[in-house]
Coordinates of N, CA and C in Angstrom, one line a residue:
M1 N 0.8 -1.2 0.0 CA 0.0 0.0 0.0 C 0.9 1.3 0.0
S2 N 2.0 1.2 0.7 CA 2.9 2.4 0.8 C 3.3 2.8 -0.6
S3 N 3.7 1.8 -1.5 CA 4.1 2.2 -2.9 C 3.0 2.8 -3.7
I4 N 1.8 2.3 -3.5 CA 0.6 3.0 -4.2 C 0.4 4.4 -3.7
N5 N 0.6 4.5 -2.4 CA 0.4 5.9 -1.8 C 1.5 6.8 -2.4
N6 N 2.7 6.3 -2.6 CA 3.7 7.2 -3.1 C 3.4 7.7 -4.5
I7 N 2.7 6.8 -5.3 CA 2.3 7.3 -6.6 C 1.1 8.1 -6.6
F8 N 0.1 7.7 -5.9 CA -1.2 8.4 -6.0 C -1.5 9.3 -4.9
G9 N -0.6 9.5 -4.0 CA -0.8 10.5 -3.0 C -1.3 9.8 -1.7
S10 N -1.3 10.6 -0.7 CA -1.7 10.0 0.6 C -3.2 9.7 0.6
S11 N -3.6 8.6 1.3 CA -5.0 8.2 1.4 C -5.6 8.9 2.5
K12 N -7.0 9.0 2.4 CA -7.7 9.6 3.5 C -8.7 8.6 4.0
Q13 N -9.2 8.7 5.2 CA -10.0 7.7 5.8 C -11.4 8.2 6.1
K14 N -12.4 7.4 5.6 CA -13.8 7.8 5.9 C -14.0 7.5 7.4
E15 N -15.2 8.0 7.8 CA -15.5 7.8 9.2 C -15.7 6.3 9.5
D16 N -16.1 5.5 8.5 CA -16.2 4.0 8.8 C -14.9 3.3 8.6
G17 N -13.8 4.0 8.4 CA -12.5 3.3 8.3 C -12.1 3.0 6.9
E18 N -12.8 3.1 5.9 CA -12.5 2.8 4.5 C -11.6 3.9 3.9
H19 N -10.6 3.4 3.1 CA -9.7 4.4 2.4 C -10.3 4.8 1.1
W20 N -10.1 6.0 0.7 CA -10.5 6.5 -0.6 C -9.6 7.6 -1.2
L21 N -9.6 7.7 -2.5 CA -8.7 8.7 -3.1 C -9.6 9.8 -3.7
T22 N -9.1 11.1 -3.6 CA -9.8 12.2 -4.2 C -9.6 12.1 -5.7
V23 N -10.4 12.7 -6.5 CA -10.3 12.7 -8.0 C -9.0 13.4 -8.3
S24 N -8.6 14.5 -7.6 CA -7.4 15.2 -7.9 C -6.1 14.3 -7.7
D25 N -6.2 13.5 -6.6 CA -5.1 12.6 -6.3 C -4.9 11.6 -7.4
L26 N -6.1 11.0 -7.8 CA -6.1 10.0 -8.9 C -5.5 10.6 -10.2
M27 N -6.0 11.8 -10.6 CA -5.5 12.4 -11.8 C -4.0 12.7 -11.8
A28 N -3.5 13.1 -10.6 CA -2.1 13.4 -10.4 C -1.3 12.2 -10.6
G29 N -1.8 11.1 -10.0 CA -1.1 9.8 -10.2 C -1.0 9.3 -11.6
L30 N -2.2 9.4 -12.3 CA -2.2 9.0 -13.7 C -1.3 9.8 -14.6
M31 N -1.3 11.1 -14.3 CA -0.4 12.0 -15.0 C 1.1 11.6 -14.9
M32 N 1.4 11.2 -13.7 CA 2.8 10.8 -13.4 C 3.1 9.5 -14.2
V33 N 2.2 8.6 -14.2 CA 2.4 7.3 -15.0 C 2.5 7.7 -16.5
F34 N 1.6 8.5 -17.0 CA 1.7 8.9 -18.5 C 3.0 9.6 -18.8
L35 N 3.5 10.4 -17.8 CA 4.7 11.1 -18.0 C 5.9 10.2 -18.1
F36 N 5.9 9.2 -17.2 CA 7.0 8.2 -17.3 C 7.0 7.4 -18.7
I37 N 5.8 7.1 -19.1 CA 5.6 6.4 -20.4 C 6.1 7.3 -21.5
A38 N 5.7 8.6 -21.5 CA 6.1 9.5 -22.6 C 7.6 9.7 -22.6
I39 N 8.2 9.8 -21.4 CA 9.7 10.0 -21.4 C 10.4 8.7 -22.0
A40 N 9.9 7.5 -21.6 CA 10.5 6.3 -22.1 C 10.3 6.2 -23.6
F41 N 9.2 6.6 -24.1 CA 8.9 6.5 -25.6 C 9.8 7.5 -26.3
M42 N 9.9 8.7 -25.8 CA 10.7 9.8 -26.4 C 12.2 9.3 -26.4
R43 N 12.6 8.7 -25.4 CA 14.0 8.2 -25.3 C 14.2 7.1 -26.4
H44 N 13.2 6.3 -26.6 CA 13.3 5.2 -27.6 C 13.4 5.8 -29.0
V45 N 12.5 6.8 -29.2 CA 12.5 7.4 -30.5 C 13.8 8.2 -30.8
S46 N 14.3 8.8 -29.8 CA 15.6 9.5 -29.9 C 16.7 8.6 -30.3
I47 N 16.7 7.4 -29.7 CA 17.8 6.5 -30.0 C 17.7 6.0 -31.4
E48 N 16.4 5.7 -31.8 CA 16.2 5.2 -33.2 C 16.5 6.3 -34.2
R49 N 16.2 7.5 -33.9 CA 16.5 8.7 -34.8 C 18.0 8.8 -34.9
D50 N 18.7 8.6 -33.8 CA 20.2 8.7 -33.9 C 20.8 7.6 -34.8
K51 N 20.1 6.4 -34.7 CA 20.6 5.3 -35.5 C 20.4 5.6 -37.0
I52 N 19.3 6.2 -37.4 CA 19.0 6.6 -38.8 C 20.0 7.7 -39.2
K53 N 20.3 8.6 -38.3 CA 21.2 9.7 -38.6 C 22.6 9.1 -38.9
D54 N 23.0 8.1 -38.0 CA 24.3 7.5 -38.2 C 24.4 6.7 -39.5
V55 N 23.3 6.1 -39.9 CA 23.3 5.4 -41.2 C 23.4 6.3 -42.4
A56 N 22.7 7.5 -42.2 CA 22.7 8.5 -43.3 C 24.1 9.1 -43.4
V57 N 24.7 9.4 -42.3 CA 26.1 9.9 -42.4 C 27.1 8.9 -43.0
A58 N 26.9 7.6 -42.5 CA 27.8 6.6 -43.1 C 27.6 6.4 -44.6
Y59 N 26.3 6.5 -45.0 CA 25.9 6.4 -46.4 C 26.6 7.5 -47.2
Q60 N 26.6 8.7 -46.7 CA 27.2 9.8 -47.4 C 28.7 9.6 -47.5
Q61 N 29.3 9.2 -46.4 CA 30.8 9.0 -46.4 C 31.1 7.8 -47.3
N62 N 30.3 6.8 -47.4 CA 30.6 5.6 -48.2 C 30.5 6.0 -49.7
Q63 N 29.5 6.9 -50.0 CA 29.3 7.3 -51.4 C 30.6 8.1 -51.8
V64 N 31.0 9.0 -51.0 CA 32.2 9.7 -51.3 C 33.4 8.8 -51.5
A65 N 33.6 7.8 -50.6 CA 34.7 6.9 -50.6 C 34.7 6.1 -51.9
I66 N 33.5 5.6 -52.3 CA 33.5 4.8 -53.5 C 33.8 5.7 -54.8
F67 N 33.2 6.9 -54.8 CA 33.5 7.8 -55.9 C 35.0 8.1 -56.0
D68 N 35.6 8.4 -54.9 CA 37.0 8.7 -54.8 C 37.9 7.6 -55.3
A69 N 37.5 6.4 -54.9 CA 38.2 5.2 -55.3 C 38.1 4.9 -56.8
L70 N 36.9 5.1 -57.3 CA 36.7 4.9 -58.7 C 37.5 5.9 -59.5
N71 N 37.4 7.2 -59.1 CA 38.0 8.3 -59.8 C 39.6 8.1 -59.8
T72 N 40.1 7.7 -58.6 CA 41.5 7.5 -58.5 C 42.0 6.4 -59.5
E73 N 41.2 5.3 -59.5 CA 41.6 4.2 -60.4 C 41.5 4.5 -61.9
F74 N 40.5 5.3 -62.3 CA 40.2 5.4 -63.7 C 40.4 6.8 -64.3
E75 N 40.9 7.7 -63.5 CA 40.9 9.1 -64.0 C 41.7 9.3 -65.2
N76 N 42.8 8.4 -65.4 CA 43.6 8.5 -66.6 C 43.0 7.8 -67.8
D77 N 41.9 7.1 -67.6 CA 41.3 6.4 -68.7 C 40.0 7.1 -69.2
L78 N 39.5 8.0 -68.4 CA 38.1 8.5 -68.8 C 38.1 9.2 -70.1
T79 N 39.1 10.0 -70.4 CA 39.1 10.7 -71.7 C 39.2 9.7 -72.9
S80 N 40.2 8.8 -72.8 CA 40.3 7.9 -74.0 C 39.2 6.9 -74.1
W81 N 38.5 6.6 -73.0 CA 37.3 5.7 -73.1 C 36.0 6.5 -73.4
Q82 N 36.1 7.8 -73.4 CA 35.0 8.7 -73.5 C 33.9 8.3 -72.4
A83 N 34.4 8.3 -71.2 CA 33.6 7.9 -70.1 C 33.5 9.0 -69.0
S84 N 32.7 8.8 -68.0 CA 32.5 9.7 -66.9 C 32.0 9.0 -65.7
I85 N 32.2 9.6 -64.6 CA 31.7 9.1 -63.3 C 30.8 10.1 -62.6
D86 N 29.5 9.7 -62.4 CA 28.6 10.6 -61.7 C 28.7 10.4 -60.2
K87 N 29.1 11.5 -59.5 CA 29.3 11.4 -58.1 C 28.0 11.1 -57.3
E88 N 26.9 11.7 -57.7 CA 25.7 11.5 -57.0 C 25.1 10.1 -57.1
T89 N 25.2 9.5 -58.3 CA 24.5 8.2 -58.5 C 25.5 7.1 -58.6
L90 N 26.8 7.4 -58.5 CA 27.9 6.4 -58.6 C 27.8 5.6 -59.8
S91 N 27.5 6.3 -60.9 CA 27.3 5.7 -62.2 C 28.6 5.9 -63.0
F92 N 29.2 4.8 -63.5 CA 30.4 4.9 -64.4 C 29.8 4.7 -65.8
Q93 N 29.8 5.8 -66.5 CA 29.1 5.9 -67.8 C 30.0 5.9 -69.0
F94 N 29.7 5.0 -70.0 CA 30.4 5.0 -71.3 C 29.5 5.8 -72.2
D95 N 30.0 7.0 -72.6 CA 29.2 8.0 -73.2 C 29.2 8.1 -74.7
S96 N 30.0 7.3 -75.4 CA 30.1 7.4 -76.8 C 29.5 6.3 -77.5
P97 N 28.3 6.5 -78.1 CA 27.6 5.4 -78.8 C 28.3 4.7 -79.9
E98 N 29.2 5.5 -80.6 CA 29.9 5.0 -81.7 C 30.9 3.9 -81.3
V99 N 31.4 4.0 -80.0 CA 32.3 3.0 -79.5 C 31.6 1.7 -79.0
L100 N 30.3 1.9 -78.6 CA 29.7 0.8 -77.9 C 29.1 -0.3 -78.9
F101 N 28.1 0.2 -79.7 CA 27.3 -0.7 -80.6 C 27.1 -0.1 -81.9
A102 N 26.8 -0.9 -82.9 CA 26.4 -0.4 -84.2 C 24.9 0.0 -84.0
S103 N 24.4 1.0 -84.8 CA 23.1 1.5 -84.7 C 22.0 0.3 -84.8
G104 N 21.2 0.2 -83.8 CA 20.1 -0.8 -83.7 C 20.6 -2.2 -83.4
E105 N 21.9 -2.3 -83.1 CA 22.5 -3.7 -82.8 C 22.8 -3.8 -81.3
S106 N 22.9 -5.1 -80.9 CA 23.3 -5.4 -79.5 C 24.6 -6.1 -79.4
I107 N 25.3 -6.3 -80.5 CA 26.6 -6.9 -80.4 C 27.7 -5.9 -80.1
L108 N 28.5 -6.2 -79.1 CA 29.5 -5.3 -78.7 C 30.5 -5.0 -79.8
K109 N 30.9 -3.8 -80.0 CA 32.0 -3.5 -81.0 C 33.3 -3.9 -80.4
V110 N 34.3 -4.2 -81.2 CA 35.6 -4.7 -80.8 C 36.2 -3.7 -79.8
E111 N 36.1 -2.4 -80.1 CA 36.7 -1.4 -79.3 C 36.1 -1.4 -77.9
F112 N 34.8 -1.6 -77.8 CA 34.1 -1.7 -76.5 C 34.5 -3.0 -75.7
E113 N 34.7 -4.1 -76.4 CA 35.2 -5.3 -75.8 C 36.6 -5.1 -75.2
E114 N 37.4 -4.4 -75.9 CA 38.8 -4.1 -75.4 C 38.7 -3.2 -74.1
I115 N 37.8 -2.3 -74.1 CA 37.7 -1.4 -73.0 C 37.2 -2.2 -71.8
L116 N 36.1 -3.0 -72.0 CA 35.6 -3.8 -70.9 C 36.6 -4.8 -70.4
A117 N 37.4 -5.4 -71.2 CA 38.4 -6.3 -70.8 C 39.4 -5.7 -69.8
D118 N 39.6 -4.4 -70.0 CA 40.5 -3.7 -69.1 C 39.7 -3.1 -67.9
F119 N 38.5 -2.7 -68.1 CA 37.7 -2.0 -67.1 C 37.2 -3.0 -66.0
I120 N 36.6 -4.1 -66.4 CA 35.8 -5.0 -65.5 C 36.7 -5.5 -64.4
P121 N 37.9 -6.1 -64.6 CA 38.7 -6.6 -63.5 C 39.1 -5.5 -62.5
R122 N 39.4 -4.4 -63.0 CA 39.8 -3.3 -62.1 C 38.6 -2.7 -61.4
Y123 N 37.5 -2.6 -62.0 CA 36.2 -2.2 -61.4 C 35.8 -3.1 -60.2
L124 N 35.9 -4.4 -60.5 CA 35.6 -5.3 -59.4 C 36.5 -5.2 -58.2
Q125 N 37.8 -5.0 -58.6 CA 38.8 -4.9 -57.5 C 38.6 -3.7 -56.6
V126 N 38.2 -2.6 -57.3 CA 37.9 -1.3 -56.5 C 36.7 -1.5 -55.6
L127 N 35.7 -2.1 -56.1 CA 34.4 -2.3 -55.4 C 34.5 -3.4 -54.3
D128 N 35.5 -4.3 -54.4 CA 35.6 -5.4 -53.4 C 35.7 -4.9 -52.0
K129 N 36.4 -3.8 -51.8 CA 36.5 -3.2 -50.5 C 35.2 -2.8 -49.9
Y130 N 34.2 -2.5 -50.7 CA 32.9 -1.9 -50.3 C 31.8 -2.9 -50.4
R131 N 32.1 -4.2 -50.6 CA 31.0 -5.1 -51.0 C 30.0 -5.2 -49.9
N132 N 30.4 -5.1 -48.6 CA 29.4 -5.2 -47.5 C 28.3 -4.1 -47.5
S133 N 28.7 -3.0 -48.2 CA 27.7 -1.9 -48.2 C 27.0 -1.7 -49.6
I134 N 27.3 -2.7 -50.5 CA 26.7 -2.6 -51.8 C 25.6 -3.6 -51.9
D135 N 24.4 -3.1 -52.3 CA 23.2 -4.0 -52.5 C 23.2 -4.6 -53.9
E136 N 23.6 -3.8 -54.9 CA 23.5 -4.2 -56.3 C 24.3 -3.3 -57.2
V137 N 24.8 -3.9 -58.3 CA 25.5 -3.1 -59.3 C 24.7 -3.3 -60.6
R138 N 24.1 -2.3 -61.1 CA 23.3 -2.3 -62.3 C 24.0 -1.9 -63.6
I139 N 24.0 -2.8 -64.5 CA 24.4 -2.4 -65.9 C 23.2 -1.8 -66.6
E140 N 23.2 -0.6 -66.8 CA 22.0 0.1 -67.4 C 22.2 0.5 -68.8
G141 N 21.3 0.2 -69.7 CA 21.3 0.5 -71.1 C 20.4 1.7 -71.4
H142 N 20.8 2.7 -72.0 CA 20.0 3.9 -72.4 C 20.0 4.1 -73.9
T143 N 18.9 4.6 -74.4 CA 18.8 5.0 -75.8 C 18.2 6.4 -75.9
S144 N 18.2 6.8 -77.2 CA 17.4 8.1 -77.5 C 16.0 7.7 -77.6
S145 N 15.1 8.6 -77.9 CA 13.7 8.3 -78.0 C 13.3 7.9 -79.4
E146 N 14.2 8.0 -80.4 CA 13.8 7.8 -81.8 C 14.0 6.3 -82.2
W147 N 13.3 5.9 -83.2 CA 13.5 4.6 -83.8 C 13.0 4.7 -85.3
G148 N 13.9 5.1 -86.1 CA 13.5 5.2 -87.6 C 12.4 6.2 -87.9
S149 N 12.4 6.7 -89.1 CA 11.4 7.7 -89.5 C 10.0 7.0 -89.6
G150 N 9.0 7.8 -89.1 CA 7.7 7.3 -89.2 C 7.2 6.4 -88.1
T151 N 8.1 6.1 -87.2 CA 7.8 5.2 -86.1 C 7.0 5.9 -85.0
H152 N 5.9 5.4 -84.5 CA 5.1 6.1 -83.5 C 6.0 6.1 -82.2
P153 N 5.9 7.2 -81.4 CA 6.7 7.3 -80.2 C 6.5 6.1 -79.2
D154 N 5.3 5.6 -79.1 CA 5.0 4.5 -78.2 C 5.7 3.2 -78.7
D155 N 5.7 3.0 -80.0 CA 6.4 1.8 -80.6 C 7.9 2.0 -80.5
A156 N 8.4 3.2 -80.7 CA 9.8 3.5 -80.5 C 10.3 3.2 -79.1
Y157 N 9.5 3.5 -78.1 CA 9.9 3.3 -76.7 C 10.1 1.8 -76.5
F158 N 9.2 1.0 -76.9 CA 9.3 -0.5 -76.7 C 10.3 -1.1 -77.5
F159 N 10.5 -0.7 -78.8 CA 11.6 -1.2 -79.6 C 13.0 -0.9 -78.9
N160 N 13.1 0.4 -78.4 CA 14.3 0.8 -77.7 C 14.5 0.0 -76.4
M161 N 13.4 -0.3 -75.7 CA 13.4 -1.1 -74.5 C 14.0 -2.4 -74.7
S162 N 13.5 -3.1 -75.8 CA 14.1 -4.4 -76.1 C 15.6 -4.3 -76.5
L163 N 15.9 -3.3 -77.3 CA 17.3 -3.1 -77.7 C 18.2 -2.8 -76.5
S164 N 17.8 -2.0 -75.6 CA 18.6 -1.6 -74.4 C 18.8 -2.9 -73.5
Q165 N 17.8 -3.7 -73.4 CA 17.9 -4.9 -72.6 C 18.8 -5.9 -73.2
N166 N 18.8 -6.0 -74.5 CA 19.7 -7.0 -75.2 C 21.1 -6.5 -75.1
R167 N 21.3 -5.2 -75.1 CA 22.7 -4.6 -75.0 C 23.3 -4.8 -73.6
T168 N 22.5 -4.6 -72.6 CA 23.0 -4.8 -71.3 C 23.3 -6.3 -71.0
R169 N 22.5 -7.2 -71.5 CA 22.8 -8.6 -71.4 C 24.1 -9.0 -72.1
S170 N 24.3 -8.3 -73.3 CA 25.6 -8.6 -74.0 C 26.8 -8.1 -73.2
V171 N 26.6 -7.0 -72.5 CA 27.7 -6.5 -71.7 C 27.9 -7.4 -70.5
L172 N 26.9 -7.8 -69.9 CA 27.0 -8.7 -68.7 C 27.6 -10.0 -69.1
N173 N 27.2 -10.6 -70.2 CA 27.7 -11.9 -70.7 C 29.2 -11.8 -71.0
Y174 N 29.6 -10.7 -71.7 CA 31.0 -10.6 -72.0 C 31.8 -10.4 -70.8
S175 N 31.3 -9.6 -69.9 CA 32.1 -9.3 -68.6 C 32.2 -10.5 -67.8
Y176 N 31.2 -11.3 -67.7 CA 31.2 -12.5 -66.8 C 32.2 -13.5 -67.3
F177 N 32.4 -13.7 -68.6 CA 33.3 -14.7 -69.1 C 34.7 -14.3 -69.4
L178 N 35.0 -13.1 -68.9 CA 36.4 -12.6 -69.1 C 37.4 -13.6 -68.4
S179 N 38.4 -13.9 -69.1 CA 39.4 -14.9 -68.5 C 40.1 -14.4 -67.3
K180 N 40.2 -13.1 -67.2 CA 41.0 -12.5 -66.1 C 40.3 -12.6 -64.7
L181 N 39.0 -12.9 -64.8 CA 38.2 -13.0 -63.5 C 38.4 -14.2 -62.7
T182 N 38.3 -14.1 -61.4 CA 38.4 -15.3 -60.6 C 37.0 -15.9 -60.4
N183 N 37.0 -17.1 -59.8 CA 35.7 -17.7 -59.6 C 34.9 -16.9 -58.5
A184 N 35.6 -16.3 -57.6 CA 34.9 -15.5 -56.6 C 34.3 -14.3 -57.2
Q185 N 35.0 -13.6 -58.1 CA 34.5 -12.5 -58.8 C 33.2 -12.8 -59.6
R186 N 33.3 -14.0 -60.3 CA 32.1 -14.4 -61.1 C 30.9 -14.7 -60.2
A187 N 31.2 -15.3 -59.0 CA 30.1 -15.5 -58.1 C 29.5 -14.2 -57.6
W188 N 30.3 -13.2 -57.4 CA 29.7 -11.9 -57.0 C 28.9 -11.3 -58.1
I189 N 29.4 -11.4 -59.3 CA 28.6 -10.9 -60.5 C 27.3 -11.6 -60.5
K190 N 27.3 -12.9 -60.4 CA 26.1 -13.7 -60.5 C 25.1 -13.3 -59.4
S191 N 25.6 -13.0 -58.2 CA 24.7 -12.7 -57.1 C 24.3 -11.2 -57.0
S192 N 25.1 -10.3 -57.5 CA 24.8 -8.9 -57.3 C 24.7 -8.0 -58.5
F193 N 25.0 -8.5 -59.7 CA 24.9 -7.6 -60.9 C 23.6 -7.9 -61.6
A194 N 23.1 -6.8 -62.2 CA 21.8 -6.9 -62.9 C 21.9 -6.2 -64.2
A195 N 21.3 -6.7 -65.3 CA 21.3 -6.1 -66.6 C 20.0 -5.4 -66.8
V196 N 19.9 -4.1 -66.9 CA 18.7 -3.4 -66.9 C 18.6 -2.5 -68.1
G197 N 17.6 -2.7 -69.0 CA 17.4 -1.9 -70.1 C 16.4 -0.8 -69.8
L198 N 16.8 0.5 -69.9 CA 15.9 1.6 -69.6 C 15.4 2.4 -70.8
A199 N 15.8 2.0 -72.0 CA 15.3 2.6 -73.2 C 15.5 4.1 -73.1
S200 N 14.5 4.9 -73.3 CA 14.6 6.4 -73.4 C 14.0 7.0 -72.1
S201 N 13.9 6.3 -71.0 CA 13.3 6.8 -69.8 C 14.1 7.8 -69.1
R202 N 15.4 7.8 -69.3 CA 16.3 8.8 -68.7 C 17.2 9.5 -69.7
L203 N 16.5 10.3 -70.4 CA 17.2 11.0 -71.5 C 18.2 12.1 -71.0
K204 N 19.2 12.4 -71.7 CA 20.1 13.5 -71.5 C 19.5 14.7 -72.3
L205 N 19.5 15.9 -71.6 CA 18.9 17.0 -72.3 C 19.9 18.1 -72.5
N206 N 19.6 18.9 -73.6 CA 20.4 20.1 -73.8 C 20.0 21.2 -72.9
D207 N 20.8 22.3 -72.9 CA 20.5 23.4 -72.0 C 19.1 24.0 -72.3
D208 N 18.6 23.9 -73.5 CA 17.3 24.4 -73.8 C 16.1 23.4 -73.5
G209 N 16.5 22.3 -72.9 CA 15.5 21.3 -72.5 C 15.2 20.3 -73.6
S210 N 15.7 20.4 -74.8 CA 15.5 19.5 -75.8 C 16.4 18.2 -75.6
E211 N 16.0 17.1 -76.3 CA 16.7 15.9 -76.1 C 18.1 15.9 -76.8
N212 N 19.1 15.5 -76.1 CA 20.4 15.3 -76.7 C 20.5 13.8 -77.0
K213 N 20.2 13.5 -78.3 CA 20.2 12.1 -78.7 C 21.5 11.4 -78.6
Q214 N 22.6 12.2 -78.9 CA 23.9 11.6 -78.8 C 24.3 11.1 -77.4
K215 N 24.1 12.0 -76.4 CA 24.4 11.7 -75.0 C 23.5 10.7 -74.4
S216 N 22.3 10.7 -74.9 CA 21.3 9.7 -74.4 C 21.6 8.3 -74.6
R217 N 22.4 8.0 -75.7 CA 22.8 6.7 -76.0 C 24.1 6.3 -75.2
R218 N 23.9 5.5 -74.2 CA 25.0 5.2 -73.3 C 24.8 3.9 -72.5
V219 N 25.9 3.5 -71.9 CA 25.8 2.3 -71.0 C 26.5 2.7 -69.7
S220 N 25.9 2.4 -68.6 CA 26.5 2.8 -67.3 C 26.5 1.6 -66.4
F221 N 27.5 1.6 -65.5 CA 27.5 0.7 -64.3 C 27.2 1.5 -63.1
R222 N 26.1 1.2 -62.4 CA 25.7 2.0 -61.3 C 25.7 1.2 -60.0
V223 N 26.4 1.7 -59.0 CA 26.5 1.1 -57.7 C 25.3 1.6 -56.8
I224 N 24.6 0.6 -56.3 CA 23.5 0.9 -55.4 C 23.8 0.4 -54.0
T225 N 24.0 1.3 -53.0 CA 24.3 0.8 -51.7 C 23.1 0.4 -50.9
N226 N 23.3 -0.3 -49.8 CA 22.2 -0.8 -49.0 C 21.8 0.1 -47.9
A227 N 22.1 1.4 -47.9 CA 21.8 2.3 -46.8 C 20.2 2.3 -46.6
D228 N 19.5 2.4 -47.7 CA 18.0 2.5 -47.6 C 17.4 1.2 -47.0
I229 N 18.1 0.1 -47.2 CA 17.6 -1.2 -46.6 C 17.8 -1.1 -45.1
Q230 N 19.0 -0.6 -44.6 CA 19.3 -0.5 -43.2 C 18.3 0.5 -42.5
I231 N 18.0 1.6 -43.2 CA 17.1 2.6 -42.6 C 15.7 2.0 -42.5
R232 N 15.3 1.3 -43.5 CA 13.9 0.6 -43.5 C 13.8 -0.4 -42.3
K233 N 14.9 -1.1 -42.1 CA 14.8 -2.1 -40.9 C 14.7 -1.3 -39.6
I234 N 15.4 -0.2 -39.5 CA 15.2 0.6 -38.3 C 13.8 1.1 -38.1
V235 N 13.3 1.7 -39.2 CA 11.9 2.3 -39.1 C 10.9 1.2 -38.8
E236 N 11.0 0.0 -39.4 CA 10.1 -1.1 -39.2 C 10.2 -1.6 -37.8
G237 N 11.3 -1.4 -37.1 CA 11.5 -1.8 -35.7 C 10.9 -0.8 -34.7
L238 N 10.5 0.4 -35.2 CA 10.0 1.4 -34.2 C 8.7 0.9 -33.6

């Protein structure tokens, strides 16, 4: 009884000896209980919020580290390969369509095969250090919006979708069977690489907003980290 009295206040005695609580004592006691619950909940939310913040900070640092590692490894090759690295999306882009494929074809040109034979082993070696933070590496194929004269835009989109998918599969197939790769590297490609055809869904634009058909035709290797998966697990645990 003493512990209850500590929470709800001192009890009073009726003339017949029965104990009773005033409404104000009861409300004060309940307010104390709710206050303790609120403090505990706020502390829990604060801890989880800090976890999300830590993941976000680590994600940003990891993005920068991967970009710096790729740039350090390939900075002397970018010009000759006509390639670029996007810091925000971690996309290693091969930007010259004349080097990649013949128009409307999905067979790799010899020049692109030679570039990939040099690029892939080094690319895998750079990323190996960050494998625990990488969810997926996407080989993305991009096209312009056109497909021959007189082709309806809707038809052109699906024709280009099929073409871009076939091209990325060709890139993946060639990369996977390179003789320089180890069995461990092939196993990682098999488990974590994806060939994705995006057709004209992500066009490159000129300054005036018009489509830059030349720059739109490209192939990119994009690193996707698992930071969003970690954050989702934390949120689902709240």
